[in-house]
GROMACS .gro file of C-alpha atoms in nm:
model
  369
    1UNK     CA    1  11.840  12.294   8.502
    2UNK     CA    2  11.977  11.952   8.505
    3UNK     CA    3  11.983  11.786   8.163
    4UNK     CA    4  11.698  11.574   8.080
    5UNK     CA    5  11.469  11.749   8.382
    6UNK     CA    6  11.114  11.830   8.246
    7UNK     CA    7  11.078  12.174   8.357
    8UNK     CA    8  10.724  12.256   8.546
    9UNK     CA    9  10.526  12.554   8.284
   10UNK     CA   10  10.635  12.880   8.336
   11UNK     CA   11  10.569  13.241   8.212
   12UNK     CA   12  10.789  13.505   8.100
   13UNK     CA   13  10.748  13.856   7.919
   14UNK     CA   14  10.920  13.965   7.605
   15UNK     CA   15  11.007  14.312   7.537
   16UNK     CA   16  10.689  14.388   7.383
   17UNK     CA   17  10.483  14.313   7.702
   18UNK     CA   18  10.365  14.033   7.575
   19UNK     CA   19  10.375  13.691   7.790
   20UNK     CA   20  10.490  13.397   7.673
   21UNK     CA   21  10.439  13.015   7.830
   22UNK     CA   22  10.714  12.768   7.783
   23UNK     CA   23  10.518  12.427   7.829
   24UNK     CA   24  10.815  12.164   7.783
   25UNK     CA   25  11.191  12.207   7.633
   26UNK     CA   26  11.422  11.955   7.403
   27UNK     CA   27  11.703  11.753   7.611
   28UNK     CA   28  11.962  11.984   7.379
   29UNK     CA   29  11.760  12.318   7.525
   30UNK     CA   30  11.722  12.434   7.189
   31UNK     CA   31  11.356  12.426   7.103
   32UNK     CA   32  11.087  12.491   7.333
   33UNK     CA   33  10.678  12.459   7.274
   34UNK     CA   34  10.436  12.660   7.446
   35UNK     CA   35  10.223  12.939   7.349
   36UNK     CA   36  10.194  13.295   7.267
   37UNK     CA   37   9.959  13.545   7.434
   38UNK     CA   38   9.843  13.882   7.399
   39UNK     CA   39   9.458  13.896   7.384
   40UNK     CA   40   9.443  13.525   7.400
   41UNK     CA   41   9.659  13.211   7.356
   42UNK     CA   42   9.841  13.050   7.071
   43UNK     CA   43  10.037  12.726   7.045
   44UNK     CA   44  10.411  12.822   6.947
   45UNK     CA   45  10.766  12.697   6.950
   46UNK     CA   46  11.070  12.842   6.950
   47UNK     CA   47  11.352  12.693   6.756
   48UNK     CA   48  11.718  12.842   6.869
   49UNK     CA   49  11.511  13.119   7.017
   50UNK     CA   50  11.324  13.208   6.708
   51UNK     CA   51  10.965  13.183   6.790
   52UNK     CA   52  10.719  13.001   6.515
   53UNK     CA   53  10.357  13.012   6.522
   54UNK     CA   54  10.217  12.663   6.574
   55UNK     CA   55   9.834  12.728   6.576
   56UNK     CA   56   9.654  13.033   6.473
   57UNK     CA   57   9.343  13.010   6.643
   58UNK     CA   58   9.247  13.120   6.988
   59UNK     CA   59   9.358  12.924   7.300
   60UNK     CA   60   9.572  12.656   7.138
   61UNK     CA   61   9.838  12.540   7.341
   62UNK     CA   62  10.148  12.331   7.333
   63UNK     CA   63  10.242  12.158   7.646
   64UNK     CA   64  10.524  11.919   7.582
   65UNK     CA   65  10.788  11.816   7.303
   66UNK     CA   66  11.003  11.534   7.249
   67UNK     CA   67  11.374  11.483   7.349
   68UNK     CA   68  11.507  11.547   6.995
   69UNK     CA   69  11.256  11.898   6.951
   70UNK     CA   70  11.107  11.730   6.668
   71UNK     CA   71  10.697  11.727   6.767
   72UNK     CA   72  10.514  11.920   6.980
   73UNK     CA   73  10.220  11.788   7.129
   74UNK     CA   74   9.891  12.005   7.284
   75UNK     CA   75   9.559  12.137   7.210
   76UNK     CA   76   9.455  12.337   6.914
   77UNK     CA   77   9.119  12.491   6.921
   78UNK     CA   78   8.806  12.401   6.704
   79UNK     CA   79   8.713  12.740   6.580
   80UNK     CA   80   8.864  13.094   6.640
   81UNK     CA   81   8.643  13.157   6.943
   82UNK     CA   82   8.765  13.215   7.323
   83UNK     CA   83   8.497  12.992   7.425
   84UNK     CA   84   8.552  12.703   7.208
   85UNK     CA   85   8.686  12.328   7.290
   86UNK     CA   86   8.952  12.214   7.108
   87UNK     CA   87   9.155  11.871   7.003
   88UNK     CA   88   9.479  11.704   7.112
   89UNK     CA   89   9.687  11.792   6.837
   90UNK     CA   90  10.093  11.685   6.713
   91UNK     CA   91  10.271  11.938   6.536
   92UNK     CA   92  10.612  11.936   6.373
   93UNK     CA   93  10.819  12.214   6.499
   94UNK     CA   94  11.048  12.226   6.150
   95UNK     CA   95  10.750  12.281   5.942
   96UNK     CA   96  10.484  12.399   6.192
   97UNK     CA   97  10.233  12.160   6.015
   98UNK     CA   98   9.940  12.048   6.255
   99UNK     CA   99   9.783  11.690   6.276
  100UNK     CA  100   9.459  11.627   6.513
  101UNK     CA  101   9.441  11.330   6.701
  102UNK     CA  102   9.038  11.354   6.710
  103UNK     CA  103   8.864  11.238   7.025
  104UNK     CA  104   8.717  10.928   7.174
  105UNK     CA  105   8.356  10.810   7.085
  106UNK     CA  106   8.054  11.025   7.273
  107UNK     CA  107   8.016  11.346   7.409
  108UNK     CA  108   8.158  11.675   7.315
  109UNK     CA  109   8.466  11.688   7.080
  110UNK     CA  110   8.709  11.789   7.334
  111UNK     CA  111   9.072  11.656   7.389
  112UNK     CA  112   9.450  11.770   7.502
  113UNK     CA  113   9.733  11.608   7.452
  114UNK     CA  114   9.924  11.710   7.795
  115UNK     CA  115  10.294  11.484   7.724
  116UNK     CA  116  10.488  11.295   7.450
  117UNK     CA  117  10.751  11.049   7.562
  118UNK     CA  118  11.124  11.113   7.500
  119UNK     CA  119  11.159  10.892   7.193
  120UNK     CA  120  10.866  11.061   7.045
  121UNK     CA  121  10.653  10.769   6.985
  122UNK     CA  122  10.371  10.759   7.250
  123UNK     CA  123  10.134  11.083   7.290
  124UNK     CA  124   9.922  11.074   7.579
  125UNK     CA  125   9.662  11.293   7.736
  126UNK     CA  126   9.308  11.317   7.821
  127UNK     CA  127   8.984  11.331   7.608
  128UNK     CA  128   8.554  11.295   7.606
  129UNK     CA  129   8.335  11.029   7.558
  130UNK     CA  130   8.006  10.976   7.651
  131UNK     CA  131   8.073  10.898   8.041
  132UNK     CA  132   8.331  11.170   8.116
  133UNK     CA  133   8.674  11.227   8.043
  134UNK     CA  134   8.922  10.973   8.050
  135UNK     CA  135   9.305  10.960   7.988
  136UNK     CA  136   9.439  10.802   7.664
  137UNK     CA  137   9.735  10.700   7.464
  138UNK     CA  138   9.810  10.682   7.121
  139UNK     CA  139  10.108  10.641   6.892
  140UNK     CA  140  10.300  10.933   6.767
  141UNK     CA  141  10.118  10.830   6.379
  142UNK     CA  142   9.790  10.641   6.487
  143UNK     CA  143   9.434  10.682   6.690
  144UNK     CA  144   9.412  10.751   7.082
  145UNK     CA  145   9.337  10.459   7.241
  146UNK     CA  146   9.132  10.498   7.619
  147UNK     CA  147   9.320  10.391   7.921
  148UNK     CA  148   9.002  10.404   8.122
  149UNK     CA  149   8.956  10.495   8.465
  150UNK     CA  150   8.990  10.364   8.861
  151UNK     CA  151   8.642  10.200   8.983
  152UNK     CA  152   8.407  10.336   9.196
  153UNK     CA  153   8.337  10.734   9.173
  154UNK     CA  154   8.272  10.931   8.884
  155UNK     CA  155   8.399  10.877   8.525
  156UNK     CA  156   8.737  11.082   8.519
  157UNK     CA  157   9.089  11.019   8.440
  158UNK     CA  158   9.361  11.197   8.296
  159UNK     CA  159   9.749  11.085   8.190
  160UNK     CA  160  10.020  11.337   8.294
  161UNK     CA  161  10.314  11.218   8.206
  162UNK     CA  162  10.469  10.930   8.039
  163UNK     CA  163  10.792  10.692   8.021
  164UNK     CA  164  11.098  10.757   7.770
  165UNK     CA  165  10.962  10.470   7.544
  166UNK     CA  166  10.595  10.537   7.603
  167UNK     CA  167  10.535  10.228   7.784
  168UNK     CA  168  10.423  10.359   8.142
  169UNK     CA  169  10.169  10.657   8.207
  170UNK     CA  170  10.074  10.815   8.509
  171UNK     CA  171   9.835  11.073   8.620
  172UNK     CA  172   9.476  11.069   8.855
  173UNK     CA  173   9.141  10.920   8.828
  174UNK     CA  174   8.847  10.964   9.017
  175UNK     CA  175   8.842  10.601   9.265
  176UNK     CA  176   8.607  10.532   9.510
  177UNK     CA  177   8.829  10.724   9.806
  178UNK     CA  178   8.882  11.016   9.576
  179UNK     CA  179   9.086  11.175   9.331
  180UNK     CA  180   9.383  10.938   9.355
  181UNK     CA  181   9.732  10.870   9.137
  182UNK     CA  182   9.770  10.610   8.901
  183UNK     CA  183  10.007  10.423   8.714
  184UNK     CA  184   9.918  10.244   8.398
  185UNK     CA  185  10.089   9.979   8.173
  186UNK     CA  186  10.021   9.747   7.909
  187UNK     CA  187  10.034   9.404   8.133
  188UNK     CA  188   9.894   9.575   8.458
  189UNK     CA  189   9.646   9.822   8.330
  190UNK     CA  190   9.559  10.157   8.576
  191UNK     CA  191   9.673  10.084   8.912
  192UNK     CA  192   9.566  10.294   9.230
  193UNK     CA  193   9.901  10.449   9.379
  194UNK     CA  194   9.713  10.569   9.655
  195UNK     CA  195   9.771  10.839   9.892
  196UNK     CA  196   9.978  10.969  10.209
  197UNK     CA  197   9.830  10.921  10.569
  198UNK     CA  198   9.594  11.117  10.689
  199UNK     CA  199   9.438  11.459  10.561
  200UNK     CA  200   9.146  11.417  10.260
  201UNK     CA  201   9.202  11.175  10.029
  202UNK     CA  202   9.374  11.362   9.704
  203UNK     CA  203   9.643  11.258   9.507
  204UNK     CA  204   9.822  11.302   9.158
  205UNK     CA  205  10.145  11.189   9.005
  206UNK     CA  206  10.252  11.424   8.793
  207UNK     CA  207  10.589  11.263   8.679
  208UNK     CA  208  10.767  10.929   8.577
  209UNK     CA  209  11.133  10.816   8.474
  210UNK     CA  210  11.249  10.722   8.158
  211UNK     CA  211  11.186  10.346   8.263
  212UNK     CA  212  10.870  10.397   8.423
  213UNK     CA  213  11.016  10.271   8.796
  214UNK     CA  214  10.989  10.613   8.984
  215UNK     CA  215  10.674  10.816   8.969
  216UNK     CA  216  10.643  11.134   9.194
  217UNK     CA  217  10.328  11.365   9.224
  218UNK     CA  218  10.154  11.496   9.495
  219UNK     CA  219   9.978  11.372   9.796
  220UNK     CA  220   9.758  11.517  10.098
  221UNK     CA  221   9.891  11.444  10.425
  222UNK     CA  222   9.763  11.515  10.788
  223UNK     CA  223  10.006  11.811  10.757
  224UNK     CA  224   9.894  11.942  10.424
  225UNK     CA  225   9.956  11.870  10.038
  226UNK     CA  226  10.290  11.690  10.016
  227UNK     CA  227  10.514  11.559   9.727
  228UNK     CA  228  10.525  11.188   9.707
  229UNK     CA  229  10.788  10.954   9.565
  230UNK     CA  230  10.648  10.621   9.502
  231UNK     CA  231  10.845  10.292   9.397
  232UNK     CA  232  10.736   9.939   9.342
  233UNK     CA  233  10.877   9.784   9.629
  234UNK     CA  234  10.745  10.020   9.916
  235UNK     CA  235  10.510  10.228   9.708
  236UNK     CA  236  10.412  10.602   9.822
  237UNK     CA  237  10.630  10.756  10.078
  238UNK     CA  238  10.666  11.153  10.190
  239UNK     CA  239  10.956  11.343  10.001
  240UNK     CA  240  10.980  11.527  10.344
  241UNK     CA  241  11.053  11.202  10.515
  242UNK     CA  242  11.292  11.070  10.246
  243UNK     CA  243  11.460  11.415  10.233
  244UNK     CA  244  11.520  11.393  10.610
  245UNK     CA  245  11.769  11.078  10.554
  246UNK     CA  246  11.962  11.292  10.334
  247UNK     CA  247  11.991  11.592  10.599
  248UNK     CA  248  11.809  11.803  10.371
  249UNK     CA  249  11.511  11.866  10.586
  250UNK     CA  250  11.198  12.014  10.421
  251UNK     CA  251  10.954  11.969  10.728
  252UNK     CA  252  10.820  12.311  10.731
  253UNK     CA  253  10.790  12.417  10.373
  254UNK     CA  254  10.442  12.365  10.221
  255UNK     CA  255  10.383  12.230   9.868
  256UNK     CA  256   9.998  12.233   9.812
  257UNK     CA  257  10.047  12.409   9.482
  258UNK     CA  258  10.381  12.199   9.362
  259UNK     CA  259  10.385  11.989   9.044
  260UNK     CA  260  10.731  11.850   9.105
  261UNK     CA  261  10.917  11.714   8.827
  262UNK     CA  262  11.171  11.411   8.749
  263UNK     CA  263  11.515  11.388   8.588
  264UNK     CA  264  11.428  11.120   8.308
  265UNK     CA  265  11.708  10.906   8.536
  266UNK     CA  266  11.491  10.921   8.814
  267UNK     CA  267  11.777  10.989   9.013
  268UNK     CA  268  11.682  11.401   9.050
  269UNK     CA  269  11.348  11.538   9.157
  270UNK     CA  270  11.241  11.916   9.179
  271UNK     CA  271  10.977  12.182   9.219
  272UNK     CA  272  10.864  12.478   9.380
  273UNK     CA  273  10.729  12.573   9.758
  274UNK     CA  274  10.650  12.789  10.012
  275UNK     CA  275  10.903  12.839  10.285
  276UNK     CA  276  10.880  12.857  10.664
  277UNK     CA  277  10.974  13.245  10.597
  278UNK     CA  278  10.675  13.224  10.367
  279UNK     CA  279  10.885  13.295  10.057
  280UNK     CA  280  10.836  13.101   9.735
  281UNK     CA  281  11.139  12.874   9.674
  282UNK     CA  282  11.291  12.617   9.419
  283UNK     CA  283  11.408  12.317   9.553
  284UNK     CA  284  11.577  12.032   9.432
  285UNK     CA  285  11.707  11.699   9.560
  286UNK     CA  286  11.938  11.445   9.401
  287UNK     CA  287  12.068  11.111   9.475
  288UNK     CA  288  11.709  10.973   9.491
  289UNK     CA  289  11.749  10.631   9.393
  290UNK     CA  290  12.006  10.550   9.674
  291UNK     CA  291  11.820  10.697   9.913
  292UNK     CA  292  11.488  10.510   9.841
  293UNK     CA  293  11.713  10.199   9.773
  294UNK     CA  294  11.870  10.202  10.118
  295UNK     CA  295  11.682  10.417  10.379
  296UNK     CA  296  11.523  10.189  10.653
  297UNK     CA  297  11.143  10.216  10.725
  298UNK     CA  298  11.102  10.094  11.064
  299UNK     CA  299  10.796   9.995  11.259
  300UNK     CA  300  10.750  10.226  11.558
  301UNK     CA  301  10.560  10.039  11.867
  302UNK     CA  302  10.384  10.269  12.118
  303UNK     CA  303  10.272  10.170  12.446
  304UNK     CA  304  10.104  10.398  12.662
  305UNK     CA  305  10.047  10.347  13.055
  306UNK     CA  306   9.856  10.661  13.184
  307UNK     CA  307  10.019  10.965  13.079
  308UNK     CA  308  10.360  10.747  13.053
  309UNK     CA  309  10.467  10.667  12.700
  310UNK     CA  310  10.724  10.449  12.548
  311UNK     CA  311  10.813  10.433  12.195
  312UNK     CA  312  11.026  10.136  12.058
  313UNK     CA  313  11.181  10.059  11.746
  314UNK     CA  314  11.450   9.827  11.561
  315UNK     CA  315  11.778   9.999  11.408
  316UNK     CA  316  12.029   9.959  11.156
  317UNK     CA  317  12.372  10.033  11.168
  318UNK     CA  318  12.510  10.328  10.963
  319UNK     CA  319  12.197  10.492  11.005
  320UNK     CA  320  12.096  10.770  11.264
  321UNK     CA  321  11.743  10.788  11.428
  322UNK     CA  322  11.590  11.078  11.600
  323UNK     CA  323  11.212  11.058  11.774
  324UNK     CA  324  11.024  11.420  11.774
  325UNK     CA  325  10.688  11.527  11.882
  326UNK     CA  326  10.447  11.774  11.796
  327UNK     CA  327  10.072  11.904  11.987
  328UNK     CA  328   9.920  12.025  11.639
  329UNK     CA  329  10.010  11.889  11.299
  330UNK     CA  330   9.875  12.172  11.130
  331UNK     CA  331  10.034  12.459  11.323
  332UNK     CA  332  10.341  12.315  11.596
  333UNK     CA  333  10.704  12.242  11.468
  334UNK     CA  334  10.819  11.909  11.541
  335UNK     CA  335  11.064  11.920  11.810
  336UNK     CA  336  11.335  11.652  11.937
  337UNK     CA  337  11.221  11.424  12.182
  338UNK     CA  338  11.533  11.248  12.351
  339UNK     CA  339  11.901  11.231  12.171
  340UNK     CA  340  12.019  11.126  11.795
  341UNK     CA  341  12.076  10.745  11.847
  342UNK     CA  342  12.354  10.563  11.601
  343UNK     CA  343  12.170  10.240  11.516
  344UNK     CA  344  12.363   9.927  11.585
  345UNK     CA  345  12.103   9.659  11.482
  346UNK     CA  346  11.939   9.628  11.846
  347UNK     CA  347  11.589   9.788  11.953
  348UNK     CA  348  11.584  10.113  12.106
  349UNK     CA  349  11.351  10.289  12.302
  350UNK     CA  350  11.221  10.633  12.371
  351UNK     CA  351  11.041  10.670  12.715
  352UNK     CA  352  10.844  11.038  12.779
  353UNK     CA  353  10.535  11.153  12.922
  354UNK     CA  354  10.203  11.337  12.790
  355UNK     CA  355  10.107  11.665  12.896
  356UNK     CA  356   9.920  11.787  12.634
  357UNK     CA  357   9.528  11.696  12.500
  358UNK     CA  358   9.725  11.507  12.208
  359UNK     CA  359  10.048  11.466  12.130
  360UNK     CA  360  10.154  11.316  11.819
  361UNK     CA  361  10.524  11.134  11.765
  362UNK     CA  362  10.719  11.011  11.429
  363UNK     CA  363  11.076  10.876  11.388
  364UNK     CA  364  11.314  11.056  11.143
  365UNK     CA  365  11.592  10.816  10.982
  366UNK     CA  366  11.896  10.958  10.827
  367UNK     CA  367  12.213  10.828  10.673
  368UNK     CA  368  12.498  10.828  10.897
  369UNK     CA  369  12.817  11.020  10.881
   0.00000   0.00000   0.00000
């Protein structure tokens, strides 16, 4: 695992047959926070491989740990009952002492701390109000404050990641369009990030770079669930399209249940997927910032006359262009249409004919050799 890469939750079984679930790891890799599980879960941490129970009550979990490994956060149960609610909690990994962050006013007492900033200054998560569940942000030694939710839809939001100094929070909320990824700052408040085009409207931001400028998550396109990357200049873009620019095709991989993670420098993204041969694989893409900065996004003009189609698009020197087509977004692989075109700063075109009830086209842009 690359240094600084926040890992997704995993599970493993020790020699006694009891499951463990790491939820976060320190920068040095010497402190893990998670839970120990036999008949029910209990929050725990591992310091240099030695386990330490953080909460003795059932259904308590630790979900993240600060960069220095000193503070873990998660949820502690309110009673020793498998169905009991819990409250957002921070623990000292050195002493095992836990401190409840409480809950927001109204509703049942139920909250959870999902992440802590790398510098340990800020904790984020979700809490319950009279209106519904909403995202919160709290200084590591202070009270939680509601981040609100997106306009429209029912009251719902949850914070899923936070920047290194706690100034940027990302997650998902219920907007007028559906469940939608958001990015929050003190200056802008909660801002909707949108979704990939096509398909049902459903997106969630799962990770953010240390400086808060790059956000990754899972969106929904006409194909299926797809990993997205957001940056301020161009908004939400499909990772598959970005990967093609690096000659790292992920076209036929399925990301429906992926929860992508991002390195603190925002340059490496990783996750899991179902490969074309139906095996589950781990993937990693590096050099993300350069791809985002340099990849052109030309507008394609389509002219249709009877069954004749002409696709025209501008090109930039230093990039390779390939038009592709498919007759079924869900089941038929994309195939190349025409030759590779070396960008020269001029407009290029591809002419073809339609011989199917429906046909879809896309323009693949890659960095030149």
